[in-house]
Amino acid sequence: MQEMILKTLVLQNFKGIENLTIDFKNDTQILGANGSGKTSIFDAYSWLLWDKDSNSRKDFDIKPFTENGETKHGLESIVTGHFELDGQPLKLSKTYKEIWTKKRGNVDAVFSGNTTDYFINDVPVKKLEYNQRIETFISEKEFNLLCNPLYFSEILDKKERRAVLLSLIKDVDNNEIFSINKDLKELELDNYTIEEIKAMAKSSAKKTNEELNSLPIRIDELEKSKNDFDFKDLEEQKAETEKAIADIDKAIAKSSESTNVIVQKNNIIQNKLDEMKKIKLKIDEINEDRQLQAIREYNQKYSDFFVNKDK
């Protein structure tokens, strides 16, 4: 980093300061009551380098104003800084001015915006060249950390403050830490940094939240699809189907009753037929016995005839 010394700061029509020149010595103190312009001086210095006020805001009022707080128009706001950079003089200057345009046919000019002119050693330059020149000897963060006592504690967020503090010490190898406190070895992160694990957890939580947030939409869609069915018509169809089933059951029951009657009658007929067969068999047996008896009687008579004849 190069050595940069602010020698003189000149303010013209900047906020509530109409004209002020400060020559800085080895120990320069800026004191005053509230509202006397102390913050405006720091705002001017910060704006000269970074286009921001002392709270790192780009959008802030630069134009001069009256005691009543009303903006003064038509004036140029100029801040100039005389520096010594590694023993060499350097002059930076900015001019903030209004743009007034007179349209054809109009007598009065109309305010149409603001513009900023940049100068290095009184030579007009583009904004990019101006910023690049400053970045060669100091960065915005380095400037604020060195010059703004509230920047670290109030403007930087926790993550940035941590990064700044870690940048002030040398890197410590994990193995060195584990050798001192073996209990910490359980915290090894499988080649992931803490920030990477936090990012993965945050991504997973975000995905879960998105799924939870989508549940009401899915439920609503299902409710709508449910309403697409005509449940009254379905109930009527169900009743008709149940009636048809009942009718079929009745018909089957009647058919079963008729079948039972037929079976019973068939059984009676079959029993009668069986009895008739038995009677016929009995008759046949009787007839057969009679025939045999008749034959025996005939044979006896025939035998008796021949016996008597021989006598």
Short mmCIF file of N, CA and C in Angstrom, two decimals, residues 57-147:
data_model
loop_
_atom_site.label_atom_id
_atom_site.label_comp_id
_atom_site.label_asym_id
_atom_site.label_seq_id
_atom_site.Cartn_x
_atom_site.Cartn_y
_atom_site.Cartn_z
N ARG A 57 -23.54 5.35 1.55
CA ARG A 57 -24.78 5.49 0.77
C ARG A 57 -24.49 6.31 -0.49
N LYS A 58 -24.91 5.81 -1.63
CA LYS A 58 -24.75 6.57 -2.87
C LYS A 58 -25.83 7.63 -3.03
N ASP A 59 -27.01 7.31 -2.55
CA ASP A 59 -28.15 8.21 -2.71
C ASP A 59 -28.27 9.10 -1.47
N PHE A 60 -27.63 10.24 -1.52
CA PHE A 60 -27.73 11.20 -0.42
C PHE A 60 -27.69 12.62 -1.01
N ASP A 61 -28.15 13.57 -0.21
CA ASP A 61 -28.25 14.96 -0.69
C ASP A 61 -26.89 15.63 -0.67
N ILE A 62 -26.44 16.07 -1.84
CA ILE A 62 -25.17 16.78 -1.98
C ILE A 62 -25.40 18.29 -2.11
N LYS A 63 -26.50 18.65 -2.72
CA LYS A 63 -26.75 20.06 -3.04
C LYS A 63 -26.86 20.91 -1.77
N PRO A 64 -26.44 22.16 -1.87
CA PRO A 64 -26.55 23.06 -0.72
C PRO A 64 -28.02 23.36 -0.40
N PHE A 65 -28.26 23.73 0.83
CA PHE A 65 -29.64 24.04 1.24
C PHE A 65 -29.65 25.25 2.16
N THR A 66 -30.79 25.85 2.27
CA THR A 66 -30.96 27.04 3.09
C THR A 66 -31.11 26.65 4.56
N GLU A 67 -31.20 27.66 5.42
CA GLU A 67 -31.39 27.39 6.84
C GLU A 67 -32.72 26.68 7.09
N ASN A 68 -33.67 26.88 6.20
CA ASN A 68 -34.98 26.23 6.32
C ASN A 68 -34.99 24.81 5.74
N GLY A 69 -33.85 24.37 5.20
CA GLY A 69 -33.77 23.03 4.64
C GLY A 69 -34.17 22.93 3.19
N GLU A 70 -34.39 24.05 2.53
CA GLU A 70 -34.78 24.03 1.12
C GLU A 70 -33.54 23.97 0.23
N THR A 71 -33.62 23.20 -0.86
CA THR A 71 -32.49 23.03 -1.77
C THR A 71 -32.23 24.30 -2.57
N LYS A 72 -30.94 24.65 -2.67
CA LYS A 72 -30.55 25.78 -3.51
C LYS A 72 -30.21 25.25 -4.91
N HIS A 73 -30.90 25.76 -5.91
CA HIS A 73 -30.68 25.30 -7.27
C HIS A 73 -29.72 26.24 -8.02
N GLY A 74 -29.11 25.71 -9.06
CA GLY A 74 -28.26 26.51 -9.93
C GLY A 74 -26.84 26.67 -9.44
N LEU A 75 -26.47 25.97 -8.34
CA LEU A 75 -25.12 26.08 -7.81
C LEU A 75 -24.35 24.78 -8.05
N GLU A 76 -23.05 24.90 -8.21
CA GLU A 76 -22.20 23.72 -8.38
C GLU A 76 -21.62 23.32 -7.02
N SER A 77 -21.71 22.03 -6.72
CA SER A 77 -21.11 21.51 -5.49
C SER A 77 -19.75 20.93 -5.85
N ILE A 78 -18.70 21.48 -5.23
CA ILE A 78 -17.33 21.11 -5.59
C ILE A 78 -16.58 20.67 -4.34
N VAL A 79 -15.89 19.52 -4.47
CA VAL A 79 -14.99 19.05 -3.40
C VAL A 79 -13.64 18.78 -4.04
N THR A 80 -12.59 19.33 -3.42
CA THR A 80 -11.23 19.16 -3.94
C THR A 80 -10.33 18.69 -2.81
N GLY A 81 -9.51 17.69 -3.10
CA GLY A 81 -8.55 17.20 -2.11
C GLY A 81 -7.14 17.27 -2.65
N HIS A 82 -6.26 17.84 -1.83
CA HIS A 82 -4.83 17.89 -2.18
C HIS A 82 -4.12 16.84 -1.33
N PHE A 83 -3.48 15.89 -2.01
CA PHE A 83 -2.84 14.77 -1.32
C PHE A 83 -1.34 14.76 -1.61
N GLU A 84 -0.66 14.01 -0.75
CA GLU A 84 0.73 13.68 -1.02
C GLU A 84 0.80 12.17 -1.10
N LEU A 85 1.14 11.66 -2.28
CA LEU A 85 1.15 10.22 -2.52
C LEU A 85 2.59 9.77 -2.76
N ASP A 86 3.14 9.07 -1.75
CA ASP A 86 4.55 8.66 -1.80
C ASP A 86 5.45 9.85 -2.12
N GLY A 87 5.14 10.99 -1.49
CA GLY A 87 5.96 12.19 -1.65
C GLY A 87 5.62 13.03 -2.86
N GLN A 88 4.71 12.55 -3.71
CA GLN A 88 4.34 13.29 -4.91
C GLN A 88 2.95 13.92 -4.74
N PRO A 89 2.77 15.16 -5.22
CA PRO A 89 1.48 15.82 -5.07
C PRO A 89 0.41 15.18 -5.98
N LEU A 90 -0.81 15.11 -5.46
CA LEU A 90 -1.94 14.57 -6.21
C LEU A 90 -3.17 15.39 -5.87
N LYS A 91 -3.84 15.88 -6.91
CA LYS A 91 -5.05 16.68 -6.70
C LYS A 91 -6.24 15.96 -7.32
N LEU A 92 -7.25 15.70 -6.49
CA LEU A 92 -8.49 15.08 -6.96
C LEU A 92 -9.63 16.08 -6.75
N SER A 93 -10.51 16.16 -7.75
CA SER A 93 -11.61 17.12 -7.64
C SER A 93 -12.85 16.57 -8.33
N LYS A 94 -14.02 16.91 -7.74
CA LYS A 94 -15.30 16.53 -8.32
C LYS A 94 -16.22 17.74 -8.30
N THR A 95 -17.02 17.84 -9.38
CA THR A 95 -18.01 18.91 -9.47
C THR A 95 -19.37 18.29 -9.76
N TYR A 96 -20.32 18.56 -8.88
CA TYR A 96 -21.68 18.04 -9.02
C TYR A 96 -22.58 19.20 -9.40
N LYS A 97 -23.23 19.10 -10.54
CA LYS A 97 -24.02 20.24 -11.01
C LYS A 97 -25.31 19.79 -11.67
N GLU A 98 -26.24 20.73 -11.71
CA GLU A 98 -27.55 20.45 -12.29
C GLU A 98 -27.52 20.63 -13.80
N ILE A 99 -28.43 19.91 -14.46
CA ILE A 99 -28.59 20.04 -15.91
C ILE A 99 -29.93 20.72 -16.17
N TRP A 100 -29.87 21.86 -16.83
CA TRP A 100 -31.09 22.60 -17.18
C TRP A 100 -31.20 22.64 -18.70
N THR A 101 -32.34 22.23 -19.20
CA THR A 101 -32.55 22.12 -20.64
C THR A 101 -33.70 23.03 -21.07
N LYS A 102 -33.42 23.82 -22.11
CA LYS A 102 -34.47 24.69 -22.65
C LYS A 102 -35.02 24.02 -23.91
N LYS A 103 -36.26 23.56 -23.82
CA LYS A 103 -36.89 22.90 -24.95
C LYS A 103 -37.39 23.92 -25.97
N ARG A 104 -37.47 23.47 -27.21
CA ARG A 104 -37.91 24.35 -28.29
C ARG A 104 -39.33 24.87 -28.00
N GLY A 105 -39.46 26.16 -28.11
CA GLY A 105 -40.76 26.78 -27.89
C GLY A 105 -40.98 27.25 -26.47
N ASN A 106 -40.07 26.84 -25.54
CA ASN A 106 -40.20 27.27 -24.15
C ASN A 106 -39.22 28.39 -23.84
N VAL A 107 -39.66 29.33 -23.04
CA VAL A 107 -38.79 30.44 -22.66
C VAL A 107 -37.86 30.02 -21.53
N ASP A 108 -38.39 29.28 -20.56
CA ASP A 108 -37.61 28.89 -19.39
C ASP A 108 -37.00 27.50 -19.56
N ALA A 109 -35.80 27.36 -19.00
CA ALA A 109 -35.14 26.05 -19.00
C ALA A 109 -35.79 25.17 -17.94
N VAL A 110 -35.74 23.87 -18.18
CA VAL A 110 -36.36 22.89 -17.28
C VAL A 110 -35.27 21.99 -16.71
N PHE A 111 -35.33 21.75 -15.39
CA PHE A 111 -34.36 20.87 -14.74
C PHE A 111 -34.55 19.44 -15.25
N SER A 112 -33.45 18.82 -15.70
CA SER A 112 -33.56 17.47 -16.28
C SER A 112 -32.59 16.47 -15.65
N GLY A 113 -31.96 16.82 -14.53
CA GLY A 113 -31.08 15.87 -13.86
C GLY A 113 -29.80 16.51 -13.35
N ASN A 114 -28.87 15.64 -12.93
CA ASN A 114 -27.59 16.09 -12.39
C ASN A 114 -26.45 15.36 -13.08
N THR A 115 -25.27 15.92 -13.01
CA THR A 115 -24.10 15.28 -13.60
C THR A 115 -22.89 15.55 -12.72
N THR A 116 -21.88 14.69 -12.84
CA THR A 116 -20.66 14.84 -12.04
C THR A 116 -19.46 14.87 -12.98
N ASP A 117 -18.60 15.85 -12.79
CA ASP A 117 -17.35 15.95 -13.56
C ASP A 117 -16.19 15.53 -12.66
N TYR A 118 -15.23 14.81 -13.24
CA TYR A 118 -14.10 14.26 -12.48
C TYR A 118 -12.80 14.88 -12.99
N PHE A 119 -11.88 15.18 -12.04
CA PHE A 119 -10.61 15.80 -12.42
C PHE A 119 -9.48 15.16 -11.62
N ILE A 120 -8.38 14.86 -12.31
CA ILE A 120 -7.14 14.42 -11.66
C ILE A 120 -6.06 15.41 -12.06
N ASN A 121 -5.51 16.09 -11.04
CA ASN A 121 -4.51 17.14 -11.29
C ASN A 121 -5.03 18.14 -12.32
N ASP A 122 -6.30 18.56 -12.14
CA ASP A 122 -7.00 19.55 -12.97
C ASP A 122 -7.30 19.06 -14.39
N VAL A 123 -7.00 17.80 -14.69
CA VAL A 123 -7.28 17.25 -16.01
C VAL A 123 -8.63 16.51 -15.94
N PRO A 124 -9.60 16.88 -16.79
CA PRO A 124 -10.89 16.18 -16.77
C PRO A 124 -10.73 14.74 -17.26
N VAL A 125 -11.33 13.80 -16.53
CA VAL A 125 -11.24 12.39 -16.88
C VAL A 125 -12.63 11.75 -16.74
N LYS A 126 -12.76 10.55 -17.30
CA LYS A 126 -13.99 9.79 -17.16
C LYS A 126 -14.06 9.19 -15.75
N LYS A 127 -15.26 8.86 -15.35
CA LYS A 127 -15.47 8.29 -14.02
C LYS A 127 -14.66 7.02 -13.83
N LEU A 128 -14.63 6.14 -14.85
CA LEU A 128 -13.90 4.88 -14.74
C LEU A 128 -12.42 5.12 -14.51
N GLU A 129 -11.83 6.03 -15.27
CA GLU A 129 -10.41 6.33 -15.12
C GLU A 129 -10.12 6.92 -13.74
N TYR A 130 -11.02 7.77 -13.27
CA TYR A 130 -10.87 8.40 -11.96
C TYR A 130 -10.86 7.32 -10.86
N ASN A 131 -11.82 6.41 -10.93
CA ASN A 131 -11.91 5.35 -9.91
C ASN A 131 -10.72 4.40 -9.98
N GLN A 132 -10.30 4.07 -11.18
CA GLN A 132 -9.16 3.16 -11.34
C GLN A 132 -7.88 3.78 -10.78
N ARG A 133 -7.75 5.08 -10.92
CA ARG A 133 -6.56 5.77 -10.38
C ARG A 133 -6.52 5.67 -8.86
N ILE A 134 -7.67 5.85 -8.23
CA ILE A 134 -7.72 5.78 -6.77
C ILE A 134 -7.45 4.35 -6.29
N GLU A 135 -7.98 3.37 -7.02
CA GLU A 135 -7.81 1.97 -6.63
C GLU A 135 -6.35 1.53 -6.68
N THR A 136 -5.50 2.28 -7.36
CA THR A 136 -4.09 1.89 -7.43
C THR A 136 -3.38 2.11 -6.09
N PHE A 137 -3.91 2.97 -5.23
CA PHE A 137 -3.23 3.21 -3.96
C PHE A 137 -4.07 2.87 -2.72
N ILE A 138 -5.38 2.70 -2.88
CA ILE A 138 -6.18 2.28 -1.73
C ILE A 138 -7.55 1.80 -2.22
N SER A 139 -8.09 0.78 -1.52
CA SER A 139 -9.43 0.29 -1.87
C SER A 139 -10.46 0.96 -0.96
N GLU A 140 -11.71 0.87 -1.38
CA GLU A 140 -12.78 1.50 -0.59
C GLU A 140 -12.86 0.90 0.81
N LYS A 141 -12.75 -0.42 0.90
CA LYS A 141 -12.85 -1.06 2.22
C LYS A 141 -11.68 -0.66 3.11
N GLU A 142 -10.48 -0.64 2.56
CA GLU A 142 -9.31 -0.22 3.34
C GLU A 142 -9.47 1.21 3.83
N PHE A 143 -9.96 2.08 2.96
CA PHE A 143 -10.16 3.48 3.35
C PHE A 143 -11.14 3.59 4.51
N ASN A 144 -12.26 2.90 4.40
CA ASN A 144 -13.28 3.00 5.45
C ASN A 144 -12.81 2.38 6.76
N LEU A 145 -12.09 1.26 6.68
CA LEU A 145 -11.58 0.65 7.90
C LEU A 145 -10.57 1.55 8.61
N LEU A 146 -9.80 2.30 7.84
CA LEU A 146 -8.78 3.17 8.42
C LEU A 146 -9.33 4.53 8.85
N CYS A 147 -10.34 5.02 8.14
CA CYS A 147 -10.78 6.40 8.36
C CYS A 147 -12.13 6.54 9.06
#
